[in-house]
Coordinates of C-alpha atoms and ligand atoms in Angstrom, one line a residue:
X4 CA -24.8 9.3 29.0
X5 CA -23.7 7.1 32.0
X6 CA -20.1 6.6 32.7
X7 CA -18.5 3.4 31.5
X8 CA -18.5 0.5 34.0
X9 CA -15.0 -0.2 35.3
X10 CA -13.9 -3.8 34.8
X11 CA -11.0 -5.9 36.3
X12 CA -10.1 -9.0 34.3
X13 CA -8.2 -11.5 36.4
X14 CA -6.8 -14.3 34.4
X15 CA -6.8 -12.0 31.4
X16 CA -4.3 -14.1 29.3
X17 CA -6.4 -17.3 29.2
X18 CA -9.2 -18.5 26.9
X19 CA -12.0 -16.7 28.9
X20 CA -9.8 -13.7 29.7
X21 CA -8.8 -12.9 26.1
X22 CA -12.5 -13.3 25.0
X23 CA -13.6 -11.0 27.8
X24 CA -11.2 -8.3 26.4
X25 CA -12.7 -8.8 22.9
X26 CA -16.2 -8.2 24.3
X27 CA -15.0 -5.1 26.1
X28 CA -13.2 -3.8 23.1
X29 CA -16.4 -4.1 21.1
X30 CA -18.3 -1.7 23.4
X31 CA -15.7 0.9 24.4
X32 CA -18.4 3.5 25.5
X33 CA -19.7 0.9 27.9
X34 CA -16.6 -0.6 29.7
X35 CA -13.3 0.6 30.9
X36 CA -10.6 -1.8 31.9
X37 CA -9.0 -0.8 35.3
X38 CA -7.0 -3.9 36.1
X39 CA -5.6 -6.9 34.3
X40 CA -3.9 -9.9 35.9
X41 CA -2.4 -13.3 35.1
X42 CA -0.2 -16.0 36.4
X43 CA 3.0 -15.7 34.4
X44 CA 2.4 -14.9 30.7
X45 CA 4.2 -11.6 30.8
X46 CA 4.5 -11.1 27.0
X47 CA 0.7 -11.2 26.5
X48 CA -0.1 -9.4 29.7
X49 CA 2.3 -6.6 28.6
X50 CA 0.6 -6.4 25.2
X51 CA -2.8 -6.2 26.8
X52 CA -1.6 -3.5 29.2
X53 CA -0.4 -1.4 26.2
X54 CA -3.8 -2.0 24.4
X55 CA -6.2 -1.3 27.3
X56 CA -4.0 1.1 29.4
X57 CA -5.3 0.0 32.9
X58 CA -3.7 1.9 35.7
X59 CA -2.6 -1.3 37.3
X60 CA -1.6 -4.9 36.3
X61 CA -1.0 -7.9 38.5
X62 CA 1.1 -11.0 38.2
X63 CA 0.9 -14.0 40.5
X64 CA 4.4 -15.1 39.7
X65 CA 6.5 -12.4 41.5
X66 CA 9.8 -13.7 40.0
X67 CA 8.8 -12.2 36.6
X68 CA 7.6 -8.8 37.8
X69 CA 10.6 -7.0 36.5
X70 CA 10.1 -8.4 33.0
X71 CA 6.5 -7.2 33.1
X72 CA 7.6 -3.7 34.3
X73 CA 9.6 -3.4 31.1
X74 CA 6.6 -4.2 28.9
X75 CA 3.9 -2.0 30.3
X76 CA 3.4 1.7 29.5
X77 CA 5.2 4.2 31.7
X78 CA 3.1 5.0 34.8
X79 CA 1.4 1.6 35.0
X80 CA 1.6 0.2 38.4
X81 CA 2.7 -3.5 38.6
X82 CA 1.7 -5.5 41.6
X83 CA 3.1 -9.0 42.0
X84 CA 2.8 -12.0 44.2
X85 CA 0.1 -14.4 45.3
X86 CA -1.9 -11.7 47.2
X87 CA -1.8 -9.3 44.3
X88 CA -4.8 -10.6 42.4
X89 CA -7.1 -10.4 45.4
X90 CA -6.0 -6.8 45.9
X91 CA -7.0 -5.9 42.3
X92 CA -10.4 -7.6 42.7
X93 CA -12.0 -5.1 45.0
X94 CA -11.8 -1.8 43.1
X95 CA -13.8 -2.4 39.8
X96 CA -17.6 -2.3 39.3
X97 CA -17.3 -5.7 37.7
X98 CA -14.6 -8.3 38.4
X99 CA -14.2 -11.1 35.8
X100 CA -12.7 -14.1 37.5
X101 CA -11.1 -16.0 34.6
X102 CA -8.4 -17.7 36.7
X103 CA -8.3 -21.5 36.3
X104 CA -8.6 -23.8 39.3
X105 CA -8.6 -23.3 43.1
X106 CA -6.2 -20.4 42.7
X107 CA -9.2 -18.3 41.8
X108 CA -10.6 -18.4 45.4
X109 CA -9.1 -15.2 46.6
X110 CA -10.4 -13.3 43.6
X111 CA -14.0 -14.5 44.3
X112 CA -13.8 -13.7 48.0
X113 CA -12.3 -10.3 47.5
X114 CA -14.7 -9.2 44.8
X115 CA -17.8 -10.3 46.8
X116 CA -16.4 -9.0 50.0
X117 CA -16.0 -5.6 48.5
X118 CA -19.6 -5.6 47.3
X119 CA -18.8 -5.9 43.6
X120 CA -20.4 -7.8 40.8
X121 CA -18.5 -11.0 40.1
X122 CA -18.6 -12.3 36.5
X123 CA -17.7 -15.8 37.5
X124 CA -15.9 -18.2 35.0
X125 CA -13.8 -19.7 37.8
X126 CA -16.3 -22.3 39.0
X127 CA -13.7 -24.0 41.1
X128 CA -13.8 -21.2 43.7
X129 CA -17.5 -21.4 44.2
X130 CA -17.5 -25.2 44.3
X131 CA -14.6 -25.6 46.7
X132 CA -15.4 -22.6 48.8
X133 CA -19.2 -23.1 48.8
X134 CA -20.2 -22.3 52.4
X135 CA -17.7 -19.4 52.7
X136 CA -18.5 -17.9 49.4
X137 CA -22.3 -18.0 50.2
X138 CA -21.6 -16.0 53.4
X139 CA -19.6 -13.3 51.6
X140 CA -22.2 -13.2 48.8
X141 CA -24.5 -11.5 51.3
X142 CA -22.3 -8.4 51.4
X143 CA -24.3 -5.4 50.2
X144 CA -23.9 -4.8 46.5
X145 CA -22.3 -8.2 45.9
X146 CA -23.7 -10.5 43.2
X147 CA -22.5 -13.4 41.1
X148 CA -23.4 -13.5 37.5
X149 CA -22.2 -16.8 36.0
X150 CA -20.1 -16.8 32.9
X151 CA -20.2 -20.6 32.5
X152 CA -22.5 -21.1 29.4
X153 CA -24.9 -23.5 31.1
X154 CA -25.3 -21.3 34.2
X155 CA -25.7 -18.2 32.0
X156 CA -28.5 -20.1 30.2
X157 CA -30.1 -21.1 33.5
X158 CA -29.8 -17.5 34.8
X159 CA -31.6 -16.3 31.7
X160 CA -34.4 -19.0 31.9
X161 CA -34.9 -18.3 35.6
X162 CA -36.0 -14.8 34.8
X163 CA -39.3 -16.3 33.6
X164 CA -40.6 -17.5 36.9
X165 CA -40.3 -17.4 40.7
X166 CA -38.1 -19.8 42.7
X167 CA -41.2 -21.7 43.9
X168 CA -42.3 -22.2 40.3
X169 CA -39.1 -24.0 39.2
X170 CA -39.4 -27.8 39.1
X171 CA -36.0 -28.8 37.6
X172 CA -32.8 -27.5 36.2
X173 CA -31.5 -29.4 33.1
X174 CA -27.8 -28.9 32.3
X175 CA -26.8 -29.8 28.8
X176 CA -23.4 -31.5 28.1
X177 CA -21.7 -31.9 24.8
X178 CA -20.4 -35.2 26.0
X179 CA -16.8 -34.2 25.2
X180 CA -14.5 -35.7 22.5
X181 CA -15.1 -39.3 23.7
X182 CA -18.9 -39.4 23.6
X183 CA -20.2 -42.7 22.4
X184 CA -17.1 -44.7 23.3
X185 CA -17.3 -47.6 25.8
X186 CA -15.1 -47.9 28.9
X187 CA -12.8 -50.4 27.1
X188 CA -12.5 -48.2 24.0
X189 CA -11.4 -45.4 26.3
X190 CA -8.5 -47.3 27.8
X191 CA -5.9 -46.1 25.4
X192 CA -6.8 -42.4 24.8
X193 CA -4.0 -39.9 24.8
X194 CA -3.5 -36.3 26.1
X195 CA -3.8 -35.1 22.5
X196 CA -7.2 -36.9 22.1
X197 CA -8.5 -35.5 25.3
X198 CA -7.5 -31.9 24.4
X199 CA -9.4 -32.1 21.1
X200 CA -12.9 -30.9 22.1
X201 CA -15.6 -31.1 19.4
X202 CA -17.4 -27.8 20.0
X203 CA -15.5 -25.5 22.4
X204 CA -11.9 -24.2 22.3
X205 CA -10.9 -23.8 26.0
X206 CA -7.9 -23.9 28.3
X207 CA -6.3 -27.4 28.9
X208 CA -7.7 -28.0 32.4
X209 CA -11.4 -27.6 31.5
X210 CA -10.9 -29.4 28.2
X211 CA -9.7 -32.5 30.1
X212 CA -12.6 -32.0 32.6
X213 CA -15.0 -32.0 29.7
X214 CA -13.5 -35.3 28.4
X215 CA -14.1 -37.1 31.7
X216 CA -17.4 -35.3 32.5
X217 CA -15.9 -34.0 35.7
X218 CA -16.7 -30.6 34.3
X219 CA -20.4 -31.5 34.2
X220 CA -20.3 -32.9 37.8
X221 CA -18.7 -29.6 38.9
X222 CA -21.4 -27.7 37.0
X223 CA -24.1 -29.6 38.9
X224 CA -22.5 -28.4 42.1
X225 CA -22.1 -24.9 40.6
X226 CA -25.8 -24.8 39.7
X227 CA -26.8 -25.9 43.3
X228 CA -24.6 -23.2 44.8
X229 CA -25.7 -20.5 42.4
X230 CA -29.4 -21.1 42.3
X231 CA -30.1 -23.0 45.6
X232 CA -31.9 -25.9 43.9
X233 CA -31.4 -29.2 45.6
X234 CA -29.5 -32.1 43.8
X235 CA -32.6 -34.2 43.2
X236 CA -33.9 -31.4 40.9
X237 CA -30.7 -30.9 38.8
X238 CA -30.4 -33.2 35.8
X239 CA -27.8 -33.7 33.1
X240 CA -28.6 -34.5 29.5
X241 CA -26.1 -34.9 26.6
X242 CA -26.9 -32.6 23.7
X243 CA -24.7 -33.1 20.7
X244 CA -24.8 -29.7 18.9
X245 CA -24.0 -27.4 21.9
X246 CA -26.8 -25.0 20.8
X247 CA -29.2 -25.5 23.8
X248 CA -27.1 -24.3 26.7
X249 CA -29.4 -25.5 29.4
X250 CA -33.1 -25.5 30.3
X251 CA -35.5 -24.9 33.2
X252 CA -38.6 -27.0 33.7
X253 CA -41.4 -25.1 35.5
X254 CA -44.1 -26.6 37.7
X255 CA -46.8 -26.2 35.1
X256 CA -44.9 -28.4 32.7
X257 CA -43.4 -25.6 30.6
X258 CA -39.7 -25.8 29.7
X259 CA -37.6 -22.7 28.9
X260 CA -34.3 -23.1 27.1
X261 CA -31.6 -20.7 26.0
X262 CA -30.2 -21.3 22.5
X263 CA -27.3 -19.7 20.7
X264 CA -24.3 -21.0 18.7
X265 CA -21.4 -22.1 21.0
X266 CA -19.5 -18.8 21.7
X267 CA -18.3 -17.9 25.2
X268 CA -18.4 -14.2 24.3
X269 CA -22.2 -14.3 24.7
X270 CA -22.2 -15.4 28.4
X271 CA -19.2 -13.1 29.1
X272 CA -21.1 -10.2 27.5
X273 CA -24.3 -11.1 29.5
X274 CA -22.4 -11.0 32.8
X275 CA -20.8 -7.7 31.9
X276 CA -24.0 -6.0 30.7
X277 CA -26.4 -7.4 33.3
X278 CA -29.2 -6.5 34.0
X279 CA -29.2 -5.3 30.4
X280 CA -27.8 -7.2 27.3
X281 CA -24.6 -7.0 25.4
X282 CA -25.1 -5.3 22.0
X283 CA -22.9 -7.6 19.9
X284 CA -24.7 -10.6 18.4
X285 CA -22.3 -13.4 19.5
X286 CA -23.5 -16.9 18.7
X287 CA -26.5 -15.7 16.7
X288 CA -28.2 -18.8 15.1
X289 CA -28.9 -19.1 11.4
X290 CA -32.2 -21.0 11.7
X291 CA -32.3 -22.0 8.1
X292 CA -29.1 -24.1 8.5
X293 CA -29.4 -25.2 12.2
X294 CA -30.9 -28.6 11.3
X295 CA -31.5 -30.9 14.2
X296 CA -31.1 -30.9 18.0
X297 CA -30.3 -34.2 19.6
X298 CA -30.5 -35.3 23.2
X299 CA -29.4 -38.5 25.0
X300 CA -28.7 -39.6 28.6
X301 CA -25.0 -39.5 29.7
X302 CA -23.2 -42.9 29.8
X303 CA -22.4 -43.3 33.5
X304 CA -20.5 -46.5 33.0
X305 CA -18.0 -45.1 30.6
X306 CA -17.9 -41.7 32.4
X307 CA -18.0 -42.5 36.2
X308 CA -16.6 -39.1 37.2
X309 CA -20.0 -37.4 36.7
X310 CA -21.5 -39.4 39.5
X311 CA -18.4 -39.3 41.7
X312 CA -18.4 -35.5 41.6
X313 CA -22.2 -35.2 42.0
X314 CA -21.9 -37.4 45.1
X315 CA -19.3 -35.0 46.5
X316 CA -21.8 -32.2 46.0
X317 CA -24.5 -34.1 47.8
X318 CA -22.2 -34.8 50.8
X319 CA -21.6 -31.0 51.0
X320 CA -19.3 -29.5 53.6
X321 CA -15.7 -30.0 52.7
X322 CA -16.4 -32.8 50.2
X323 CA -16.6 -30.6 47.1
X324 CA -13.3 -28.8 48.0
X325 CA -11.6 -32.2 48.5
X326 CA -13.0 -33.5 45.2
X327 CA -12.0 -30.4 43.3
X328 CA -8.4 -30.6 44.7
X329 CA -8.3 -34.3 43.8
X330 CA -9.4 -33.6 40.3
X331 CA -6.8 -30.8 39.9
X332 CA -4.0 -33.1 41.0
X333 CA -5.3 -36.0 38.8
X334 CA -5.6 -33.7 35.7
X335 CA -2.1 -32.3 36.2
X336 CA -0.8 -35.9 36.5
X337 CA -2.6 -36.9 33.3
X338 CA -1.3 -33.9 31.4
X339 CA 2.2 -34.7 32.6
X340 CA 1.9 -38.2 31.3
X341 CA 2.1 -39.7 34.8
X342 CA -1.3 -41.5 34.7
X343 CA -3.6 -42.6 31.9
X344 CA -6.9 -40.9 31.2
X345 CA -8.8 -43.7 33.0
X346 CA -6.6 -43.1 36.0
X347 CA -8.3 -39.7 36.6
X348 CA -11.5 -41.6 37.6
X349 CA -9.5 -44.1 39.7
X350 CA -7.7 -41.4 41.5
X351 CA -10.9 -39.4 42.1
X352 CA -12.6 -42.5 43.5
X353 CA -9.7 -43.4 45.8
X354 CA -9.5 -39.7 46.9
X355 CA -13.1 -39.5 47.9
X356 CA -12.8 -42.7 49.9
X357 CA -10.1 -40.9 51.9
X358 CA -12.1 -37.7 52.5
X359 CA -12.4 -36.7 56.1
X360 CA -15.2 -34.1 56.7
X361 CA -14.1 -30.8 58.1
X362 CA -15.9 -27.7 59.2
X363 CA -15.8 -25.0 56.4
X364 CA -16.2 -21.9 58.5
X365 CA -13.4 -19.7 57.1
X366 CA -11.4 -19.1 54.0
X367 CA -8.4 -20.5 55.9
X368 CA -10.3 -23.8 56.5
X369 CA -11.1 -24.0 52.8
X370 CA -7.4 -23.5 51.9
X371 CA -6.5 -26.1 54.5
X372 CA -8.8 -28.7 53.1
X373 CA -7.5 -28.0 49.6
X374 CA -3.9 -28.4 50.8
X375 CA -4.5 -31.6 52.7
X376 CA -6.4 -33.1 49.8
X377 CA -3.5 -32.3 47.4
X378 CA -1.0 -34.1 49.7
X379 CA -3.3 -37.1 50.1
X380 CA -4.0 -37.4 46.3
X381 CA -0.4 -36.9 45.3
X382 CA 0.4 -40.0 47.4
X383 CA -2.4 -41.9 45.6
X384 CA -0.9 -40.8 42.2
X385 CA 2.6 -41.9 43.4
X386 CA 1.4 -45.3 44.5
X387 CA -0.4 -45.8 41.2
X388 CA 2.7 -45.1 39.2
X389 CA 5.1 -47.0 41.4
Ligands
LIG66 P1 -6.8 -20.9 30.7 O1 -5.9 -21.9 31.2 O2 -7.0 -20.6 29.3 O3 -6.5 -19.5 31.4 C1 -6.3 -19.4 32.8 C2 -5.9 -18.0 33.2 O4 -5.7 -18.0 34.6 C3 -4.6 -17.4 32.6 O5 -4.8 -16.0 32.4 C4 -3.6 -17.7 33.7 O6 -2.5 -16.7 33.7 C5 -4.4 -17.5 35.0 N1 -3.9 -18.2 36.1 C6 -3.5 -19.5 36.1 N2 -3.1 -19.9 37.4 C7 -3.1 -18.8 38.1 C8 -2.8 -18.5 39.4 N3 -2.2 -19.4 40.2 N4 -3.0 -17.2 39.9 C9 -3.5 -16.3 39.0 N5 -3.8 -16.5 37.8 C10 -3.7 -17.7 37.3 O7 -8.3 -21.3 31.3 P2 -9.7 -20.9 30.8 O8 -10.2 -22.0 29.8 O9 -9.8 -19.5 30.3 O10 -10.6 -21.2 32.1 C11 -10.7 -20.2 33.1 C12 -11.9 -20.6 34.0 O11 -13.1 -20.4 33.3 C13 -11.9 -22.0 34.5 O12 -12.4 -22.0 35.8 C14 -12.8 -22.7 33.6 O13 -13.4 -23.8 34.2 C15 -13.8 -21.6 33.3 N6 -14.6 -21.8 32.1 C16 -13.9 -21.7 30.9 C17 -14.6 -21.9 29.7 C18 -13.8 -21.8 28.4 O14 -14.5 -21.8 27.3 N7 -12.5 -21.6 28.4 C19 -15.9 -22.1 29.7 C20 -16.6 -22.2 30.9 C21 -15.9 -22.0 32.1
LIG67 MG1 -19.9 -25.0 31.0

């Protein structure tokens, strides 16, 4: 019998992190948790530490380290502060990056730089850090296995042919809670409405991103970065049932799709078990009750963010990082009640008009673009609320 793979779950208290721990718990002979980390949820992190007994736990918010110390089993090392999470991301066989937002960048860079497998849920780090992440991805042993359901589907479909045989990637989108509404009908939607996703239960940031279709724009960039397919050959189609998770068209006209019921534990299990498969049947379809599969084009007038983000991808360089930061600021402003839902698209548009291209030759350069974008966009938000 082979030894269990060691796993670090960074962002273990969130939607993806807790589901990753469920998958791990279901195959105890296969995986052993060696590090857990989160931002500030000490109660849940302490409970996880008692359940999985990793030798070390990390907390981004150093001010709460003492509270966490009191909650973990004796002998567990607690590391705290912004640099702690990266430090934990270089030891395990597999690093699950389940942090939300740009804060996940150090985890992605540390895991790949140490030649580890990165099970990547944190798309923002790959999108914002594109050129820098690609370089560190060449480290011996380093690999990215996507946890995002669409990219997991593409990863599976791409096993059926060579890169020169792929004609097109087709990303499916649920359309979010506001699918079918016109721009005028969307004027008055609330935070509560936006957080009510029809098919997926996720953290607040990605749920808002799904409602604006920013998420799908980010996923187009993510697909480009992961699979090296140019933007002209990446398409988005709205698919109501969230059962077809994405498709690949091949040059002979064949299309391969990956289907399963919407359950993130399947892509998480896929990334953990790669190149084999998870043994728990998450998302298995009951074909006798599946019924129909519907597809339609996205409504680009009602959801302008899809094209705004896609355009940032096409620009490349520092544009995706700038766009990602702008979106994070806009989403936070929306969730705080400072701007309306439609303000997210307006802020994003104004932000991209103010983008100044920069060289993205180091992690510091990426962090600098992110920092300047946030300052710039915060001023746009302030002006819009004045
Ligand atoms: P979430 O808000 O539920 O959880 C976020 C986790 O990140 C928490 O553990 C939190 O403690 C941690 N975190 C937040 N800020 C941090 C910081 N500054 N430093 C360190 N840790 C920090 O988010 P989620 O829905 O689980 O999403 C996580 C990532 O996975 C996102 O990038 C999201 O786009 C992606 N994703 C999520 C889903 C889903 O179903 N939830 C699906 C696809 C992709
Ligand atoms: Mg997705």
